[in-house]
Amino acid sequence: MAESKSRSFCCVPGCSSSNQKQPYLSFHSFPVDPNLKPKWIQAIRREEGHSFNVKTGSTYVCSRHFAPDDYSGGCVVRRLKSGVVPSLFPWNTFTAPLRRESVYDRTFKRQSIPLRCEDSDMVAKAVRMDHDYVTHPPAGALDEALDLDYIHDLEVKLQNTDDQIRFYTKFPSERVFTIFWESIAPSALRLVYWTKAQRAGEEGCQDPSPPRIMPLIDEFLMYSMRVAVGMKEQLIADMFNVSIARVSRVTITWANYLFMMLSSLPIWISREKVKSTMPLKFQRYCPNVRVILDCTEIALETASSLTLQSETFSHYKNRTTLKGLIGVAPNGLVTFISPLYTGCISDKEITRISGVLPLLEPGDDVMADKGFLIQDLLADVGAKLIIPPFKRSAQFSKEETEQTQAIARLRIIVERVIGRVKCFHIWDSPVPLTLIGSVNQIWLNCCVLANYQGPYCFEE
């Protein structure tokens, strides 16, 4: 990282410094340390690729982007200290940032609330009890140890943390999020970034991924913000102080990683489990229902190709879409997820090719909407279709009316579960064609993670 003597230019975006125009500046080449070099690249908000490639001895960062404390030596000869990273840029008004903190910690970390008590042992004990204020201590002990205002403030802060977790990730609470994260974090340490995996496949390269320059949990939070919140890549890049290319790469990498993890879960449950968890209200009329089927469509960005437009055009939605089939058990658990197909496919055809029919057993009942004309497909596997009755001239009997109402209430479960999946706001706007290679993975991830949102509430 010595000063350059040849013609040099600063590679920081927005900086036009050169050693000819600003001879009073020093220009520093990128470090050869494989752990430090990526930190420099991230700090200047660049990504190595076709448009930018770090070359030893010809790619520089000028001294405008280093703090005075980053240097050692006197006024004439100054050298960068070992391990320093450029930190002064136009986007932070050339002000040195504070110590880097995980975005996850900065967003969700519980801040301490000043206590107005002197009994530190009692406070520590209360913390170890995980703030369980339902089981009360002996009368008067809590009032002596803690101020009641503190209890209220702490409960509000815990609730706020759960609200933030729910907003940014769609997990119902911090506890559920932590359980899920701890189950995937060990294997996530071996993640290979998507662009690196592509190069490995094309070139036969077996080199490991470059050192990770973001906390692993921040990468997952970045994916969640893109999928659960539906944030645009530019906004996420600004929040995490990274490039848009990195946001895209992390999103695709985590979409594929979670797909590999979640698609291996056995979500199809046995007939006995379905019956044992079936709501009592519906056991009288639909005791053999194994699964409730319904299709849903998500908007897709219109392609320039007329052929692709015609294949993805949905006459039902009057736009280009992708269509998927979801199966839900009577207890509200997602038990079947089909891949996404082009929007022109019919409900019958998607049922035939999706793979749900081989899962059914003789004697199973399948509930669906009137538009599912799949009686013959189900008959081939020994199953029966239950749909709301069509209108007829004769009036329904009391028993038929009750059965019709029960079927309608049970079938609406799948619509509400689909609503949970659509709560992942990436589906609010048309899926960009740049995500077409990952949309199936994101779709399955959202459907499986809908099961983590807690049990479905039935109106008894």
Tab-separated table of N, CA and C in Angstrom, residues 37-38 41 47-53 191-211 245-246 249 252-253:
chain	number	residue	atom	x	y	z
A	37	LYS	N	-8.524	-6.958	1.372
A	37	LYS	CA	-8.887	-6.439	0.048
A	37	LYS	C	-10.398	-6.346	-0.155
A	38	PRO	N	-11.205	-7.376	0.192
A	38	PRO	CA	-12.659	-7.251	0.017
A	38	PRO	C	-13.263	-6.127	0.851
A	41	ILE	N	-12.916	-2.981	-1.118
A	41	ILE	CA	-13.864	-2.961	-2.245
A	41	ILE	C	-15.256	-2.620	-1.753
A	47	GLU	N	-17.879	-3.252	-7.057
A	47	GLU	CA	-17.952	-4.705	-7.187
A	47	GLU	C	-17.011	-5.127	-8.305
A	48	GLU	N	-16.191	-6.123	-8.042
A	48	GLU	CA	-15.320	-6.625	-9.100
A	48	GLU	C	-16.153	-7.335	-10.164
A	49	GLY	N	-15.846	-7.048	-11.405
A	49	GLY	CA	-16.569	-7.643	-12.513
A	49	GLY	C	-16.012	-7.128	-13.823
A	50	HIS	N	-16.888	-7.086	-14.840
A	50	HIS	CA	-16.434	-6.643	-16.155
A	50	HIS	C	-16.045	-5.175	-16.163
A	51	SER	N	-16.732	-4.351	-15.370
A	51	SER	CA	-16.488	-2.913	-15.395
A	51	SER	C	-15.440	-2.463	-14.377
A	52	PHE	N	-15.076	-3.316	-13.445
A	52	PHE	CA	-14.107	-2.925	-12.422
A	52	PHE	C	-13.317	-4.146	-11.993
A	53	ASN	N	-11.998	-4.015	-12.076
A	53	ASN	CA	-11.126	-5.111	-11.697
A	53	ASN	C	-9.900	-4.538	-10.987
A	191	LEU	N	-21.832	-21.274	2.587
A	191	LEU	CA	-22.477	-20.756	1.383
A	191	LEU	C	-21.446	-20.325	0.348
A	192	VAL	N	-21.747	-20.608	-0.909
A	192	VAL	CA	-20.972	-20.102	-2.037
A	192	VAL	C	-21.838	-19.091	-2.758
A	193	TYR	N	-21.325	-17.876	-2.930
A	193	TYR	CA	-22.118	-16.846	-3.581
A	193	TYR	C	-22.500	-17.283	-4.991
A	194	TRP	N	-23.648	-16.775	-5.432
A	194	TRP	CA	-24.227	-17.250	-6.682
A	194	TRP	C	-23.304	-17.007	-7.876
A	195	THR	N	-22.711	-15.829	-7.994
A	195	THR	CA	-21.837	-15.549	-9.126
A	195	THR	C	-20.606	-16.434	-9.097
A	196	LYS	N	-20.121	-16.747	-7.901
A	196	LYS	CA	-18.971	-17.643	-7.772
A	196	LYS	C	-19.355	-19.054	-8.193
A	197	ALA	N	-20.555	-19.490	-7.825
A	197	ALA	CA	-21.018	-20.815	-8.223
A	197	ALA	C	-21.165	-20.902	-9.742
A	198	GLN	N	-21.636	-19.811	-10.372
A	198	GLN	CA	-21.753	-19.804	-11.828
A	198	GLN	C	-20.391	-19.941	-12.489
A	199	ARG	N	-19.415	-19.188	-12.002
A	199	ARG	CA	-18.079	-19.280	-12.582
A	199	ARG	C	-17.480	-20.657	-12.369
A	200	ALA	N	-17.751	-21.251	-11.196
A	200	ALA	CA	-17.218	-22.590	-10.923
A	200	ALA	C	-17.791	-23.597	-11.903
A	201	GLY	N	-19.097	-23.452	-12.221
A	201	GLY	CA	-19.707	-24.383	-13.162
A	201	GLY	C	-19.223	-24.180	-14.577
A	202	GLU	N	-18.965	-22.921	-14.958
A	202	GLU	CA	-18.559	-22.633	-16.323
A	202	GLU	C	-17.083	-22.928	-16.566
A	203	GLU	N	-16.250	-22.670	-15.544
A	203	GLU	CA	-14.811	-22.779	-15.736
A	203	GLU	C	-14.208	-24.000	-15.047
A	204	GLY	N	-15.023	-24.743	-14.316
A	204	GLY	CA	-14.486	-25.865	-13.565
A	204	GLY	C	-13.647	-25.432	-12.400
A	205	CYS	N	-13.868	-24.209	-11.929
A	205	CYS	CA	-13.088	-23.653	-10.819
A	205	CYS	C	-13.614	-24.187	-9.500
A	206	GLN	N	-12.715	-24.616	-8.651
A	206	GLN	CA	-13.098	-25.152	-7.356
A	206	GLN	C	-12.629	-24.275	-6.209
A	207	ASP	N	-12.225	-23.028	-6.528
A	207	ASP	CA	-11.759	-22.130	-5.470
A	207	ASP	C	-12.909	-21.777	-4.545
A	208	PRO	N	-12.638	-21.603	-3.261
A	208	PRO	CA	-13.705	-21.203	-2.347
A	208	PRO	C	-14.151	-19.779	-2.603
A	209	SER	N	-15.291	-19.420	-2.054
A	209	SER	CA	-15.789	-18.062	-2.199
A	209	SER	C	-14.842	-17.083	-1.530
A	210	PRO	N	-14.853	-15.818	-1.960
A	210	PRO	CA	-14.023	-14.817	-1.279
A	210	PRO	C	-14.478	-14.646	0.154
A	211	PRO	N	-13.617	-14.160	1.022
A	211	PRO	CA	-13.997	-14.004	2.436
A	211	PRO	C	-15.252	-13.165	2.564
A	245	ALA	N	-25.283	-4.575	-6.877
A	245	ALA	CA	-24.884	-5.904	-7.350
A	245	ALA	C	-24.756	-6.888	-6.195
A	246	ARG	N	-24.250	-6.418	-5.064
A	246	ARG	CA	-24.131	-7.318	-3.913
A	246	ARG	C	-25.503	-7.704	-3.375
A	249	ARG	N	-26.805	-10.363	-5.644
A	249	ARG	CA	-26.107	-11.632	-5.472
A	249	ARG	C	-26.509	-12.316	-4.170
A	252	ILE	N	-30.136	-13.792	-4.503
A	252	ILE	CA	-30.195	-15.033	-5.286
A	252	ILE	C	-29.531	-16.179	-4.534
A	253	THR	N	-28.404	-15.893	-3.885
A	253	THR	CA	-27.704	-16.945	-3.126
A	253	THR	C	-28.582	-17.502	-2.014
